[in-house]
Short mmCIF file of C-alpha atoms in Angstrom, two decimals:
data_model
loop_
_atom_site.label_atom_id
_atom_site.label_comp_id
_atom_site.label_asym_id
_atom_site.label_seq_id
_atom_site.Cartn_x
_atom_site.Cartn_y
_atom_site.Cartn_z
CA UNK I 597 158.29 -95.72 218.88
CA UNK I 598 161.10 -94.06 220.81
CA UNK I 599 164.77 -94.58 220.06
CA UNK I 600 165.86 -93.13 223.41
CA UNK I 601 164.52 -93.15 226.94
CA UNK I 602 165.99 -91.68 230.11
CA UNK I 603 169.15 -90.70 228.28
CA UNK I 604 169.77 -94.21 226.94
CA UNK I 605 169.30 -95.69 223.44
CA UNK I 606 166.46 -98.19 223.31
CA UNK I 607 166.78 -101.51 221.44
CA UNK I 608 164.68 -100.03 218.63
CA UNK I 609 167.62 -97.78 217.80
CA UNK I 610 169.46 -100.88 216.57
CA UNK I 611 167.00 -101.36 213.69
CA UNK I 612 168.79 -98.85 211.46
CA UNK I 613 172.29 -100.37 211.81
CA UNK I 614 170.70 -103.84 211.52
CA UNK I 615 169.29 -103.01 208.06
CA UNK I 616 172.52 -101.32 207.00
CA UNK I 617 174.67 -104.23 208.17
CA UNK I 618 172.48 -106.69 206.29
CA UNK I 619 172.79 -104.60 203.12
CA UNK I 620 176.56 -104.34 203.50
CA UNK I 621 176.86 -108.09 204.06
CA UNK I 622 174.77 -108.98 200.99
CA UNK I 623 176.64 -106.57 198.70
CA UNK I 624 180.04 -107.74 199.91
CA UNK I 625 179.03 -111.36 199.31
CA UNK I 626 177.85 -110.48 195.79
CA UNK I 627 181.21 -108.90 195.03
CA UNK I 628 183.00 -111.91 196.48
CA UNK I 629 180.99 -114.70 194.80
CA UNK I 630 180.18 -113.10 191.42
CA UNK I 631 181.16 -115.47 188.63
CA UNK I 632 180.81 -118.58 190.79
CA UNK I 633 178.24 -121.31 191.31
CA UNK I 634 174.83 -121.25 189.70
CA UNK I 635 174.89 -117.47 189.29
CA UNK I 636 177.76 -117.35 186.80
CA UNK I 637 175.58 -116.03 184.00
CA UNK I 638 173.39 -113.75 186.10
CA UNK I 639 176.32 -112.04 187.83
CA UNK I 640 178.81 -111.98 184.97
CA UNK I 641 178.36 -108.21 184.61
CA UNK I 642 179.86 -107.87 188.08
CA UNK I 643 183.35 -108.81 186.93
CA UNK I 644 186.50 -107.19 188.15
CA UNK I 645 187.85 -106.58 184.66
CA UNK I 646 186.96 -108.01 181.22
CA UNK I 647 189.22 -108.48 178.19
CA UNK I 648 187.62 -108.10 174.76
CA UNK I 649 189.17 -110.49 172.21
CA UNK I 650 186.54 -110.20 169.49
CA UNK I 651 188.95 -108.25 167.25
CA UNK I 652 192.01 -110.35 168.04
CA UNK I 653 193.78 -111.43 164.84
CA UNK I 654 192.11 -108.77 162.72
CA UNK I 655 195.37 -108.34 160.83
CA UNK I 656 194.69 -111.75 159.28
CA UNK I 657 191.68 -110.31 157.47
CA UNK I 658 192.54 -108.88 154.03
CA UNK I 659 191.67 -105.24 153.59
CA UNK I 660 190.70 -103.49 150.43
CA UNK I 661 193.39 -101.41 148.76
CA UNK I 662 192.95 -98.90 146.07
CA UNK I 663 194.94 -99.53 142.95
CA UNK I 664 196.87 -96.81 141.26
CA UNK I 665 195.83 -95.28 137.95
CA UNK I 666 196.62 -97.48 135.00
CA UNK I 667 197.29 -96.36 131.44
CA UNK I 668 194.17 -96.40 129.32
CA UNK I 669 194.30 -98.63 126.32
CA UNK I 670 193.38 -96.99 123.02
CA UNK I 671 192.89 -100.13 121.04
CA UNK I 672 190.09 -102.64 121.11
CA UNK I 673 192.31 -105.71 120.97
CA UNK I 674 191.35 -108.97 122.62
CA UNK I 675 194.08 -108.54 125.22
CA UNK I 676 192.71 -105.12 126.19
CA UNK I 677 189.25 -106.59 126.65
CA UNK I 678 190.69 -109.35 128.87
CA UNK I 679 192.49 -106.78 131.00
CA UNK I 680 189.30 -104.75 131.40
CA UNK I 681 187.43 -107.87 132.48
CA UNK I 682 190.06 -108.77 135.08
CA UNK I 683 189.95 -105.24 136.48
CA UNK I 684 186.18 -105.45 136.82
CA UNK I 685 186.43 -108.76 138.64
CA UNK I 686 189.10 -107.35 141.00
CA UNK I 687 186.92 -104.34 141.72
CA UNK I 688 183.96 -106.56 142.54
CA UNK I 689 186.08 -108.67 144.91
CA UNK I 690 187.36 -105.54 146.65
CA UNK I 691 183.84 -104.25 147.14
CA UNK I 692 182.71 -107.56 148.59
CA UNK I 693 185.64 -107.55 151.00
CA UNK I 694 184.67 -104.07 152.15
CA UNK I 695 181.09 -105.19 152.75
CA UNK I 696 181.90 -108.30 154.75
CA UNK I 697 185.03 -107.10 156.57
CA UNK I 698 183.13 -106.20 159.74
CA UNK I 699 181.26 -109.50 159.70
CA UNK I 700 184.51 -111.41 159.32
CA UNK I 701 186.06 -109.51 162.23
CA UNK I 702 183.02 -110.36 164.36
CA UNK I 703 183.31 -114.08 163.57
CA UNK I 704 187.08 -114.24 163.64
CA UNK I 705 187.33 -115.14 167.32
CA UNK I 706 184.92 -118.02 166.80
CA UNK I 707 186.84 -119.23 163.75
CA UNK I 708 190.12 -119.12 165.65
CA UNK I 709 188.57 -121.26 168.38
CA UNK I 710 188.89 -118.65 171.13
CA UNK I 711 186.26 -116.88 173.21
CA UNK I 712 185.30 -113.31 172.43
CA UNK I 713 185.85 -112.17 176.01
CA UNK I 714 187.61 -113.25 179.20
CA UNK I 715 186.79 -111.83 182.63
CA UNK I 716 188.39 -111.78 186.04
CA UNK I 717 186.42 -112.07 189.28
CA UNK I 718 187.69 -112.20 192.84
CA UNK I 719 187.72 -116.01 192.91
CA UNK I 720 187.23 -117.13 189.29
CA UNK I 721 188.07 -116.38 185.67
CA UNK I 722 185.30 -116.75 183.09
CA UNK I 723 185.03 -116.72 179.31
CA UNK I 724 182.33 -116.59 176.68
CA UNK I 725 180.94 -114.77 173.65
CA UNK I 726 178.96 -111.61 173.12
CA UNK I 727 175.29 -112.09 172.38
CA UNK I 728 173.79 -111.70 169.89
CA UNK I 729 177.20 -110.68 168.47
CA UNK I 730 180.15 -108.48 169.32
CA UNK I 731 179.09 -105.55 167.11
CA UNK I 732 175.44 -105.36 168.24
CA UNK I 733 174.48 -102.38 170.41
CA UNK I 734 173.77 -103.52 173.95
CA UNK I 735 175.49 -106.88 173.48
CA UNK I 736 175.58 -108.92 176.67
CA UNK I 737 177.99 -111.48 178.11
CA UNK I 738 177.07 -115.09 177.31
CA UNK I 739 179.17 -117.17 179.70
CA UNK I 740 180.45 -120.52 178.41
CA UNK I 741 182.96 -121.53 181.07
CA UNK I 742 184.42 -120.48 184.43
CA UNK I 743 187.30 -121.82 186.46
CA UNK I 744 186.84 -123.44 189.84
CA UNK I 745 186.68 -121.17 192.87
CA UNK I 746 190.14 -120.34 194.15
CA UNK I 747 191.43 -117.59 196.44
CA UNK I 748 193.85 -115.46 194.46
CA UNK I 749 193.06 -116.96 191.04
CA UNK I 750 195.92 -116.63 188.54
CA UNK I 751 194.78 -115.86 185.00
CA UNK I 752 197.23 -116.52 182.15
CA UNK I 753 195.71 -115.17 178.94
CA UNK I 754 198.68 -116.14 176.77
CA UNK I 755 198.54 -119.84 177.67
CA UNK I 756 194.76 -119.97 177.24
CA UNK I 757 194.78 -118.30 173.82
CA UNK I 758 197.65 -120.40 172.53
CA UNK I 759 195.98 -123.63 173.64
CA UNK I 760 192.61 -122.69 172.16
CA UNK I 761 194.11 -121.58 168.83
CA UNK I 762 196.13 -124.81 168.56
CA UNK I 763 192.92 -126.78 169.13
CA UNK I 764 190.82 -124.50 166.90
CA UNK I 765 189.29 -125.39 163.52
CA UNK I 766 191.68 -123.28 161.43
CA UNK I 767 194.80 -125.13 162.63
CA UNK I 768 196.78 -121.89 162.83
CA UNK I 769 200.09 -121.85 164.64
CA UNK I 770 199.56 -119.70 167.73
CA UNK I 771 203.05 -118.25 167.34
CA UNK I 772 201.89 -116.54 164.15
CA UNK I 773 199.58 -114.24 166.09
CA UNK I 774 201.20 -113.95 169.53
CA UNK I 775 199.81 -111.87 172.37
CA UNK I 776 202.15 -108.99 173.24
CA UNK I 777 204.18 -109.68 176.37
CA UNK I 778 203.13 -106.33 177.79
CA UNK I 779 199.50 -107.51 177.87
CA UNK I 780 200.33 -110.56 180.00
CA UNK I 781 202.56 -108.43 182.22
CA UNK I 782 199.60 -106.15 182.91
CA UNK I 783 197.40 -109.16 183.67
CA UNK I 784 200.05 -110.49 186.03
CA UNK I 785 200.00 -107.13 187.78
CA UNK I 786 196.25 -107.49 188.29
CA UNK I 787 196.68 -111.11 189.43
CA UNK I 788 199.11 -110.05 192.14
CA UNK I 789 196.37 -108.10 193.96
CA UNK I 790 193.55 -110.64 193.71
CA UNK I 791 194.53 -112.59 196.84
CA UNK I 792 194.72 -109.38 198.91
CA UNK I 793 191.34 -108.29 197.54
CA UNK I 794 189.89 -111.72 198.38
CA UNK I 795 191.08 -111.48 202.01
CA UNK I 796 189.71 -107.96 202.42
CA UNK I 797 186.29 -108.80 201.01
CA UNK I 798 186.09 -111.92 203.19
CA UNK I 799 186.90 -109.83 206.26
CA UNK I 800 184.46 -107.12 205.22
CA UNK I 801 181.63 -109.58 204.63
CA UNK I 802 182.43 -111.47 207.82
CA UNK I 803 182.44 -108.45 210.10
CA UNK I 804 179.31 -107.08 208.41
CA UNK I 805 177.57 -110.40 209.08
CA UNK I 806 178.69 -110.37 212.72
CA UNK I 807 177.41 -106.82 213.05
CA UNK I 808 174.02 -107.93 211.72
CA UNK I 809 173.86 -110.80 214.23
CA UNK I 810 174.90 -108.50 217.04
CA UNK I 811 172.05 -106.14 216.17
CA UNK I 812 169.62 -109.05 216.48
CA UNK I 813 171.04 -109.80 219.93
CA UNK I 814 170.56 -106.16 220.94
CA UNK I 815 166.91 -106.25 219.84
CA UNK I 816 166.15 -109.42 221.77
CA UNK I 817 168.22 -109.02 224.93
CA UNK I 818 168.47 -105.32 225.79
CA UNK I 819 165.03 -104.60 227.21
CA UNK I 820 165.62 -101.50 229.28
CA UNK I 821 168.27 -99.91 227.06
CA UNK I 822 171.47 -100.65 225.18
CA UNK I 823 174.47 -100.76 227.47
CA UNK I 824 177.59 -98.84 226.61
CA UNK I 825 179.66 -102.03 226.46
CA UNK I 826 177.36 -103.54 223.83
CA UNK I 827 177.45 -100.32 221.83
CA UNK I 828 181.25 -100.26 221.88
CA UNK I 829 181.31 -103.90 220.75
CA UNK I 830 179.15 -103.04 217.74
CA UNK I 831 181.30 -100.02 216.97
CA UNK I 832 184.34 -102.29 216.76
CA UNK I 833 182.55 -104.73 214.42
CA UNK I 834 181.23 -102.07 212.06
CA UNK I 835 184.55 -100.21 212.08
CA UNK I 836 186.45 -103.35 211.07
CA UNK I 837 183.94 -104.08 208.30
CA UNK I 838 184.11 -100.48 207.08
CA UNK I 839 187.92 -100.45 206.98
CA UNK I 840 188.16 -103.80 205.19
CA UNK I 841 185.59 -102.84 202.55
CA UNK I 842 187.14 -99.39 202.07
CA UNK I 843 190.63 -100.78 201.48
CA UNK I 844 189.30 -103.60 199.30
CA UNK I 845 187.27 -101.20 197.16
CA UNK I 846 190.19 -98.81 196.82
CA UNK I 847 192.54 -101.60 195.69
CA UNK I 848 189.98 -103.00 193.25
CA UNK I 849 189.28 -99.60 191.73
CA UNK I 850 192.94 -98.64 191.38
CA UNK I 851 194.18 -101.84 189.75
CA UNK I 852 191.11 -102.14 187.53
CA UNK I 853 191.57 -98.64 186.14
CA UNK I 854 195.31 -99.12 185.63
CA UNK I 855 194.85 -102.56 184.06
CA UNK I 856 192.21 -101.31 181.61
CA UNK I 857 194.29 -98.29 180.66
CA UNK I 858 197.46 -100.28 179.98
CA UNK I 859 195.73 -103.10 178.10
CA UNK I 860 193.89 -100.63 175.86
CA UNK I 861 197.06 -98.72 175.06
CA UNK I 862 199.28 -101.76 174.51
CA UNK I 863 196.79 -104.10 172.86
CA UNK I 864 195.37 -101.82 170.19
CA UNK I 865 197.51 -103.20 167.38
CA UNK I 866 196.71 -106.79 168.36
CA UNK I 867 192.97 -106.11 168.56
CA UNK I 868 192.82 -106.57 172.35
CA UNK I 869 190.92 -104.19 174.61
CA UNK I 870 189.75 -104.19 178.22
CA UNK I 871 186.51 -103.22 179.94
CA UNK I 872 186.34 -101.93 183.50
CA UNK I 873 183.96 -103.68 185.90
CA UNK I 874 181.75 -100.70 186.67
CA UNK I 875 178.97 -102.69 188.34
CA UNK I 876 181.47 -104.46 190.56
CA UNK I 877 182.87 -101.13 191.69
CA UNK I 878 179.38 -99.80 192.42
CA UNK I 879 178.35 -102.63 194.73
CA UNK I 880 181.77 -102.60 196.37
CA UNK I 881 181.67 -98.92 197.25
CA UNK I 882 178.00 -99.06 198.25
CA UNK I 883 178.78 -101.88 200.69
CA UNK I 884 181.46 -99.66 202.23
CA UNK I 885 179.06 -96.70 202.37
CA UNK I 886 176.27 -98.53 204.20
CA UNK I 887 178.71 -99.94 206.76
CA UNK I 888 180.12 -96.47 207.31
CA UNK I 889 176.62 -95.14 207.99
CA UNK I 890 176.04 -98.02 210.42
CA UNK I 891 179.26 -97.05 212.18
CA UNK I 892 178.00 -93.47 212.51
CA UNK I 893 174.73 -94.73 214.00
CA UNK I 894 176.50 -96.69 216.72
CA UNK I 895 178.86 -93.76 217.37
CA UNK I 896 175.90 -91.43 217.89
CA UNK I 897 174.34 -93.90 220.33
CA UNK I 898 177.61 -94.11 222.23
CA UNK I 899 177.91 -90.33 222.51
CA UNK I 900 174.22 -89.85 223.34
CA UNK I 901 173.75 -87.96 226.70
CA UNK I 902 173.20 -90.60 229.33
CA UNK I 903 171.59 -88.58 232.17
CA UNK I 904 170.05 -90.46 235.03
CA UNK I 905 167.26 -88.88 237.08
CA UNK I 906 168.41 -88.58 240.66
CA UNK I 907 165.56 -87.94 243.10
CA UNK I 908 166.43 -87.27 246.72
CA UNK I 909 163.94 -88.60 249.21
CA UNK I 910 163.74 -86.85 252.53
CA UNK I 911 162.41 -88.87 255.42
CA UNK I 912 160.93 -87.11 258.42
CA UNK I 913 162.63 -88.86 261.27
CA UNK I 914 160.45 -87.17 263.86
CA UNK I 915 161.54 -86.13 267.37
CA UNK I 916 164.38 -88.00 268.95
CA UNK I 917 163.34 -90.05 271.86
CA UNK I 918 165.68 -91.17 274.50
CA UNK I 919 165.33 -94.21 276.61
CA UNK I 920 167.79 -92.83 279.11
CA UNK I 921 166.10 -90.38 281.50
CA UNK I 922 169.42 -88.96 282.67
CA UNK I 923 170.42 -87.50 279.25
CA UNK I 924 170.16 -83.83 278.23
CA UNK I 925 169.57 -80.76 280.43
CA UNK I 926 166.74 -82.38 282.29
CA UNK I 927 169.01 -85.22 283.26
CA UNK I 928 171.68 -82.82 284.52
CA UNK I 929 169.07 -81.01 286.62
CA UNK I 930 167.89 -84.25 288.10
CA UNK I 931 171.38 -85.42 288.94
CA UNK I 932 172.08 -82.16 290.80
CA UNK I 933 168.99 -82.49 292.88
#
């Protein structure tokens, strides 16, 4: 199995960029369609950014406080015995609050009527609860609802939380536990880049798919060798896919990191935190990497020495014969005589 013959790349050389283009196309499509369709639950881990609301409203939960030292009664009056009994009851209540405080915080989001997490994807926003619960090690995302697919989805956390709290079982006024404006401002910042990211991932997936189809054409049509024009065409396709995926991945990484950092710093008092979409970033950058390697493969084929064997054939023409008897020296001699 030779990848080159007579200084030209054979069609078999297109197998490597074909596999790489297919991998880049599949990964780009996963990044684009995660959180949509029938794979909402299976691909929820591939979110752009997730907002953890399981501790939201924790300031509503009473916390145990230590009481100061009280004067010790010296008498054994009935009133002193009543006071001692009340202190014992208060101590028991405080201990019980300490024991169940974490459990209350875990269930608080459910009691308020809100989801424990909200996530942003390229085309959708999803919500759900942690399973088996928010405090369990290795808890996973249990998706309960996602928005319809939309390029450049706009996620408004404040409106969603206020509506869900108003409709919740506790009938709490949402204005009593408002979301800090700085949190929504950060989310709006992330929203402003989602349309650009959508366009770039569409272009990246599209050009990667065209590159894959072009490799199939090369394998089926180019029998004697891959022409330079076809190689240059594939270089253009893979280069466009590589650039689109590189820019898209860079934008996604930058705004995800900044969004997570600002939400975590500004939402600590309100019990709001953010989680970076690590798996999304991995498949995004891997899709760029495989398309970049495919681009290198086509570039090597284009620069491959294209020597052609030139064989010179010498034909023995034999002695010249003349049909004119008066030509040459013999003819001159004859004309003189």
